[in-house]
C-alpha cells in the first residue's frame, strides 16, 4: 500500500513538472499564463533581434484571429508584436483577407490598449504588400493556411507566401528580420519556397524550429 502511494505521488510530481516545462511563456511581455509552446523560443529570439536592431516598422500577414486565446495553437502574433511595438515606439501593420479575423483581432487590440500601435487591414496580403511603400524592419509571414496532408493546399500556401515575399522584397533592407510560421511541417511548410528564394539572394537562416528566422547581416 505504502509503495503504491509513493508511486502515485511520484507520478503526480512528474506530470506537474512535465506540464511546467512544456508551458512556454513570453513573460514579462505577457503574463506567464499564456503558453506559446513550439513558437516561444523563436518568438523570444525575434523580439531580441528587434530590440537589438531598433525595429520601427513591423508588418505581418495573417492576424491573430482568436486574439490571445490561441497563443499556443496560432501564436497570437498581432498581440505579441503589437505589444512590442507599443513598448518600443514602433508600429505594426497587420493584414488578413478575412473580415471576421481582422474584426476579432481588432477587439483584442482594443482590449490590450494597442490601437495607437497597430493598423489592421482587411485585404489579400499580396495585394496589400504590393502597395506597401515604407521600408520594413520586421516581416512576419503567416497567412494562407497550410495542410499537413493535402498537397494541393500545401502548394497553394507555399506559392502564396512566395508571392508575398516577391511583393514586399523591395521594401526589405540589410537589418530587416523575417519570421515565417508553420515551417516544420510535411513538404516544407509555408516557408519552403520563400526560404529557397531568400537564401539564394543572400539571406541567412538565423534560427530554424517550427518557425524560421532569416536575416541578412548578423
Ligand atoms: C494561421 S492564421 C494567422 C495566425 C496569426 N498569425 C496568429 O498568430 O494568431 C492564417 C490567417 O491567414 C489569413 N489568410 C488566408 N489567406 C490570406 C490571404 N490571401 N491574404 C491575407 N490573409 C490570408 C486567414 O484568414 C487567417 O486568418
mmCIF file of C-alpha atoms and ligand atoms in Angstrom:
data_model
loop_
_atom_site.group_PDB
_atom_site.id
_atom_site.type_symbol
_atom_site.label_atom_id
_atom_site.label_comp_id
_atom_site.label_asym_id
_atom_site.label_seq_id
_atom_site.Cartn_x
_atom_site.Cartn_y
_atom_site.Cartn_z
ATOM 1 C CA UNK A 1 0.000 0.000 0.000
ATOM 2 C CA UNK A 2 2.778 2.409 1.002
ATOM 3 C CA UNK A 3 4.674 1.532 -2.186
ATOM 4 C CA UNK A 4 1.575 2.219 -4.308
ATOM 5 C CA UNK A 5 1.046 5.606 -2.637
ATOM 6 C CA UNK A 6 4.686 6.544 -3.260
ATOM 7 C CA UNK A 7 4.287 5.568 -6.914
ATOM 8 C CA UNK A 8 1.187 7.758 -7.267
ATOM 9 C CA UNK A 9 2.893 10.749 -5.612
ATOM 10 C CA UNK A 10 5.939 10.378 -7.898
ATOM 11 C CA UNK A 11 3.694 10.085 -10.977
ATOM 12 C CA UNK A 12 1.812 13.250 -9.985
ATOM 13 C CA UNK A 13 5.072 15.160 -9.391
ATOM 14 C CA UNK A 14 6.447 14.021 -12.776
ATOM 15 C CA UNK A 15 3.207 15.085 -14.517
ATOM 16 C CA UNK A 16 3.275 18.537 -12.861
ATOM 17 C CA UNK A 17 6.968 19.080 -13.714
ATOM 18 C CA UNK A 18 6.359 17.990 -17.344
ATOM 19 C CA UNK A 19 3.445 20.397 -17.618
ATOM 20 C CA UNK A 20 5.521 23.254 -16.191
ATOM 21 C CA UNK A 21 8.445 22.536 -18.532
ATOM 22 C CA UNK A 22 6.155 22.436 -21.560
ATOM 23 C CA UNK A 23 4.403 25.652 -20.595
ATOM 24 C CA UNK A 24 6.439 28.198 -22.504
ATOM 25 C CA UNK A 25 5.584 31.785 -21.712
ATOM 26 C CA UNK A 26 6.730 35.146 -23.024
ATOM 27 C CA UNK A 27 6.953 36.906 -19.653
ATOM 28 C CA UNK A 28 7.467 39.769 -18.999
ATOM 29 C CA UNK A 29 5.889 40.807 -22.335
ATOM 30 C CA UNK A 30 2.744 38.858 -21.465
ATOM 31 C CA UNK A 31 1.593 37.183 -18.236
ATOM 32 C CA UNK A 32 3.022 33.699 -17.585
ATOM 33 C CA UNK A 33 -0.352 32.017 -18.070
ATOM 34 C CA UNK A 34 -0.133 32.469 -21.856
ATOM 35 C CA UNK A 35 1.609 29.458 -23.361
ATOM 36 C CA UNK A 36 3.401 29.917 -26.698
ATOM 37 C CA UNK A 37 4.501 26.277 -26.979
ATOM 38 C CA UNK A 38 6.596 25.430 -30.040
ATOM 39 C CA UNK A 39 6.823 29.097 -31.108
ATOM 40 C CA UNK A 40 8.097 30.508 -27.833
ATOM 41 C CA UNK A 41 11.841 30.279 -28.451
ATOM 42 C CA UNK A 42 11.714 31.706 -31.993
ATOM 43 C CA UNK A 43 9.376 34.479 -30.810
ATOM 44 C CA UNK A 44 11.777 35.345 -27.976
ATOM 45 C CA UNK A 45 14.734 35.399 -30.362
ATOM 46 C CA UNK A 46 12.770 37.526 -32.838
ATOM 47 C CA UNK A 47 11.954 40.076 -30.131
ATOM 48 C CA UNK A 48 15.611 40.108 -29.076
ATOM 49 C CA UNK A 49 16.638 40.849 -32.665
ATOM 50 C CA UNK A 50 14.017 43.604 -32.937
ATOM 51 C CA UNK A 51 15.367 45.161 -29.705
ATOM 52 C CA UNK A 52 18.933 44.920 -30.970
ATOM 53 C CA UNK A 53 18.112 46.413 -34.381
ATOM 54 C CA UNK A 54 15.716 49.081 -33.116
ATOM 55 C CA UNK A 55 12.911 47.999 -35.458
ATOM 56 C CA UNK A 56 10.189 50.587 -36.095
ATOM 57 C CA UNK A 57 8.034 49.298 -38.975
ATOM 58 C CA UNK A 58 6.591 45.820 -38.375
ATOM 59 C CA UNK A 59 4.420 44.052 -40.943
ATOM 60 C CA UNK A 60 2.529 40.788 -40.605
ATOM 61 C CA UNK A 61 0.311 38.720 -42.904
ATOM 62 C CA UNK A 62 -2.345 36.631 -41.162
ATOM 63 C CA UNK A 63 -3.662 38.232 -37.972
ATOM 64 C CA UNK A 64 -4.375 36.742 -34.539
ATOM 65 C CA UNK A 65 -7.919 35.724 -35.454
ATOM 66 C CA UNK A 66 -8.552 34.471 -31.921
ATOM 67 C CA UNK A 67 -6.847 37.341 -30.127
ATOM 68 C CA UNK A 68 -4.831 35.960 -27.235
ATOM 69 C CA UNK A 69 -7.000 32.859 -26.867
ATOM 70 C CA UNK A 70 -4.904 30.637 -29.146
ATOM 71 C CA UNK A 71 -1.442 31.733 -28.055
ATOM 72 C CA UNK A 72 -0.310 28.092 -28.197
ATOM 73 C CA UNK A 73 -2.181 26.956 -31.318
ATOM 74 C CA UNK A 74 -1.767 30.017 -33.541
ATOM 75 C CA UNK A 75 0.756 32.315 -31.840
ATOM 76 C CA UNK A 76 -1.311 35.433 -31.035
ATOM 77 C CA UNK A 77 1.107 37.324 -33.262
ATOM 78 C CA UNK A 78 -0.822 40.597 -33.542
ATOM 79 C CA UNK A 79 -0.851 40.976 -29.778
ATOM 80 C CA UNK A 80 2.763 39.880 -29.264
ATOM 81 C CA UNK A 81 4.156 42.233 -31.930
ATOM 82 C CA UNK A 82 1.614 44.945 -31.150
ATOM 83 C CA UNK A 83 2.714 44.956 -27.509
ATOM 84 C CA UNK A 84 6.366 45.052 -28.512
ATOM 85 C CA UNK A 85 5.577 47.917 -30.909
ATOM 86 C CA UNK A 86 3.822 49.875 -28.166
ATOM 87 C CA UNK A 87 6.715 49.417 -25.754
ATOM 88 C CA UNK A 88 9.300 50.397 -28.387
ATOM 89 C CA UNK A 89 7.660 53.308 -30.141
ATOM 90 C CA UNK A 90 7.210 51.175 -33.267
ATOM 91 C CA UNK A 91 4.138 50.323 -35.376
ATOM 92 C CA UNK A 92 2.612 47.042 -36.539
ATOM 93 C CA UNK A 93 0.752 46.809 -39.858
ATOM 94 C CA UNK A 94 -1.315 43.599 -39.908
ATOM 95 C CA UNK A 95 -3.252 42.318 -42.918
ATOM 96 C CA UNK A 96 -5.765 39.500 -43.298
ATOM 97 C CA UNK A 97 -8.200 38.604 -46.074
ATOM 98 C CA UNK A 98 -10.959 37.527 -43.667
ATOM 99 C CA UNK A 99 -13.016 40.414 -42.191
ATOM 100 C CA UNK A 100 -14.006 38.188 -39.237
ATOM 101 C CA UNK A 101 -10.293 37.681 -38.448
ATOM 102 C CA UNK A 102 -9.447 41.406 -38.528
ATOM 103 C CA UNK A 103 -12.586 42.140 -36.505
ATOM 104 C CA UNK A 104 -11.656 39.619 -33.809
ATOM 105 C CA UNK A 105 -8.018 40.731 -33.767
ATOM 106 C CA UNK A 106 -9.273 44.323 -33.545
ATOM 107 C CA UNK A 107 -11.252 43.520 -30.411
ATOM 108 C CA UNK A 108 -8.126 42.078 -28.789
ATOM 109 C CA UNK A 109 -6.083 45.097 -29.885
ATOM 110 C CA UNK A 110 -8.588 47.434 -28.210
ATOM 111 C CA UNK A 111 -8.746 45.249 -25.095
ATOM 112 C CA UNK A 112 -4.950 45.371 -24.790
ATOM 113 C CA UNK A 113 -4.889 49.145 -25.418
ATOM 114 C CA UNK A 114 -2.804 48.766 -28.581
ATOM 115 C CA UNK A 115 -4.913 50.805 -31.007
ATOM 116 C CA UNK A 116 -2.252 53.505 -31.458
ATOM 117 C CA UNK A 117 0.409 50.913 -32.242
ATOM 118 C CA UNK A 118 -1.448 48.567 -34.611
ATOM 119 C CA UNK A 119 -3.075 49.159 -38.003
ATOM 120 C CA UNK A 120 -5.367 46.305 -39.082
ATOM 121 C CA UNK A 121 -6.225 45.961 -42.761
ATOM 122 C CA UNK A 122 -8.677 43.608 -44.463
ATOM 123 C CA UNK A 123 -7.203 42.672 -47.845
ATOM 124 C CA UNK A 124 -5.478 39.944 -49.755
ATOM 125 C CA UNK A 125 -1.954 40.089 -48.375
ATOM 126 C CA UNK A 126 -0.164 40.009 -51.742
ATOM 127 C CA UNK A 127 -2.237 42.964 -52.991
ATOM 128 C CA UNK A 128 -1.523 44.852 -49.729
ATOM 129 C CA UNK A 129 2.220 44.138 -49.751
ATOM 130 C CA UNK A 130 2.394 45.138 -53.396
ATOM 131 C CA UNK A 131 1.100 48.627 -52.468
ATOM 132 C CA UNK A 132 3.285 48.974 -49.357
ATOM 133 C CA UNK A 133 5.977 51.633 -49.882
ATOM 134 C CA UNK A 134 7.662 52.167 -46.465
ATOM 135 C CA UNK A 135 10.781 50.236 -45.544
ATOM 136 C CA UNK A 136 10.007 47.184 -43.401
ATOM 137 C CA UNK A 137 12.148 46.379 -40.344
ATOM 138 C CA UNK A 138 10.292 43.203 -39.424
ATOM 139 C CA UNK A 139 8.221 40.929 -41.642
ATOM 140 C CA UNK A 140 6.108 38.041 -40.347
ATOM 141 C CA UNK A 141 4.551 35.691 -42.888
ATOM 142 C CA UNK A 142 1.670 33.558 -41.591
ATOM 143 C CA UNK A 143 -1.292 33.817 -43.950
ATOM 144 C CA UNK A 144 -2.734 31.181 -46.329
ATOM 145 C CA UNK A 145 -3.356 28.158 -44.061
ATOM 146 C CA UNK A 146 -1.182 25.091 -44.694
ATOM 147 C CA UNK A 147 -2.421 21.494 -44.597
ATOM 148 C CA UNK A 148 -0.493 18.523 -43.248
ATOM 149 C CA UNK A 149 -1.653 16.072 -45.948
ATOM 150 C CA UNK A 150 -3.443 17.886 -48.804
ATOM 151 C CA UNK A 151 -0.668 18.560 -51.313
ATOM 152 C CA UNK A 152 -2.786 20.931 -53.425
ATOM 153 C CA UNK A 153 -3.289 23.179 -50.374
ATOM 154 C CA UNK A 154 0.399 22.844 -49.475
ATOM 155 C CA UNK A 155 1.406 24.059 -52.942
ATOM 156 C CA UNK A 156 -1.147 26.897 -52.918
ATOM 157 C CA UNK A 157 0.050 28.052 -49.491
ATOM 158 C CA UNK A 158 3.732 27.902 -50.485
ATOM 159 C CA UNK A 159 3.007 29.783 -53.725
ATOM 160 C CA UNK A 160 1.038 32.423 -51.830
ATOM 161 C CA UNK A 161 3.856 33.027 -49.350
ATOM 162 C CA UNK A 162 6.346 33.174 -52.222
ATOM 163 C CA UNK A 163 4.159 35.815 -53.876
ATOM 164 C CA UNK A 164 4.101 37.759 -50.607
ATOM 165 C CA UNK A 165 7.904 37.922 -50.465
ATOM 166 C CA UNK A 166 8.104 38.878 -54.136
ATOM 167 C CA UNK A 167 5.625 41.699 -53.496
ATOM 168 C CA UNK A 168 7.477 43.136 -50.471
ATOM 169 C CA UNK A 169 11.159 42.392 -51.129
ATOM 170 C CA UNK A 170 11.793 45.901 -52.496
ATOM 171 C CA UNK A 171 10.957 47.269 -49.010
ATOM 172 C CA UNK A 172 13.385 44.996 -47.129
ATOM 173 C CA UNK A 173 16.864 46.153 -46.072
ATOM 174 C CA UNK A 174 20.111 44.847 -44.549
ATOM 175 C CA UNK A 175 18.728 44.852 -40.978
ATOM 176 C CA UNK A 176 15.257 43.500 -41.694
ATOM 177 C CA UNK A 177 14.246 40.471 -39.649
ATOM 178 C CA UNK A 178 11.956 37.931 -41.340
ATOM 179 C CA UNK A 179 9.969 35.326 -39.440
ATOM 180 C CA UNK A 180 7.926 32.607 -41.167
ATOM 181 C CA UNK A 181 5.380 30.432 -39.371
ATOM 182 C CA UNK A 182 4.403 26.775 -39.862
ATOM 183 C CA UNK A 183 7.676 25.684 -41.481
ATOM 184 C CA UNK A 184 8.421 22.397 -39.713
ATOM 185 C CA UNK A 185 5.598 20.557 -41.495
ATOM 186 C CA UNK A 186 5.418 17.856 -44.206
ATOM 187 C CA UNK A 187 6.888 19.026 -47.537
ATOM 188 C CA UNK A 188 8.489 22.124 -46.053
ATOM 189 C CA UNK A 189 5.521 24.079 -44.708
ATOM 190 C CA UNK A 190 4.640 27.681 -45.544
ATOM 191 C CA UNK A 191 8.243 28.814 -45.848
ATOM 192 C CA UNK A 192 9.672 26.282 -48.314
ATOM 193 C CA UNK A 193 9.752 28.445 -51.466
ATOM 194 C CA UNK A 194 10.291 31.717 -49.568
ATOM 195 C CA UNK A 195 13.359 30.320 -47.813
ATOM 196 C CA UNK A 196 14.737 28.938 -51.089
ATOM 197 C CA UNK A 197 14.358 32.371 -52.720
ATOM 198 C CA UNK A 198 15.736 34.350 -49.779
ATOM 199 C CA UNK A 199 18.776 32.139 -49.197
ATOM 200 C CA UNK A 200 19.574 32.309 -52.930
ATOM 201 C CA UNK A 201 19.517 36.110 -52.538
ATOM 202 C CA UNK A 202 21.923 36.442 -49.618
ATOM 203 C CA UNK A 203 19.626 35.884 -46.619
ATOM 204 C CA UNK A 204 20.709 33.501 -43.880
ATOM 205 C CA UNK A 205 18.641 31.179 -41.747
ATOM 206 C CA UNK A 206 19.292 32.535 -38.257
ATOM 207 C CA UNK A 207 17.109 30.043 -36.371
ATOM 208 C CA UNK A 208 15.052 27.117 -37.616
ATOM 209 C CA UNK A 209 12.413 25.436 -35.495
ATOM 210 C CA UNK A 210 8.651 25.330 -36.092
ATOM 211 C CA UNK A 211 9.146 28.924 -37.206
ATOM 212 C CA UNK A 212 12.161 30.110 -39.209
ATOM 213 C CA UNK A 213 14.006 33.404 -38.696
ATOM 214 C CA UNK A 214 16.016 34.886 -41.582
ATOM 215 C CA UNK A 215 18.381 37.845 -41.506
ATOM 216 C CA UNK A 216 20.908 39.354 -43.878
ATOM 217 C CA UNK A 217 23.566 40.972 -41.707
ATOM 218 C CA UNK A 218 24.367 39.088 -38.483
HETATM 219 C C1 LIG B 1 -2.770 30.824 -39.173
HETATM 220 S S1 LIG B 1 -3.798 32.223 -39.290
HETATM 221 C C2 LIG B 1 -2.808 33.509 -38.668
HETATM 222 C C3 LIG B 1 -2.499 33.329 -37.222
HETATM 223 C C4 LIG B 1 -1.858 34.526 -36.553
HETATM 224 N N1 LIG B 1 -0.595 34.905 -37.174
HETATM 225 C C5 LIG B 1 -1.659 34.256 -35.080
HETATM 226 O O1 LIG B 1 -0.504 34.308 -34.587
HETATM 227 O O2 LIG B 1 -2.645 34.025 -34.358
HETATM 228 C C6 LIG B 1 -3.821 32.497 -41.005
HETATM 229 C C7 LIG B 1 -4.622 33.708 -41.428
HETATM 230 O O3 LIG B 1 -4.289 33.991 -42.782
HETATM 231 C C8 LIG B 1 -5.424 34.541 -43.382
HETATM 232 N N2 LIG B 1 -5.302 34.443 -44.856
HETATM 233 C C9 LIG B 1 -5.524 33.379 -45.642
HETATM 234 N N3 LIG B 1 -5.352 33.709 -46.947
HETATM 235 C C10 LIG B 1 -4.988 35.011 -46.970
HETATM 236 C C11 LIG B 1 -4.667 35.950 -47.990
HETATM 237 N N4 LIG B 1 -4.706 35.595 -49.286
HETATM 238 N N5 LIG B 1 -4.351 37.216 -47.650
HETATM 239 C C12 LIG B 1 -4.331 37.595 -46.341
HETATM 240 N N6 LIG B 1 -4.636 36.756 -45.330
HETATM 241 C C13 LIG B 1 -4.950 35.486 -45.623
HETATM 242 C C14 LIG B 1 -6.587 33.751 -42.811
HETATM 243 O O4 LIG B 1 -7.790 34.476 -42.940
HETATM 244 C C15 LIG B 1 -6.118 33.532 -41.373
HETATM 245 O O5 LIG B 1 -6.703 34.473 -40.500
#
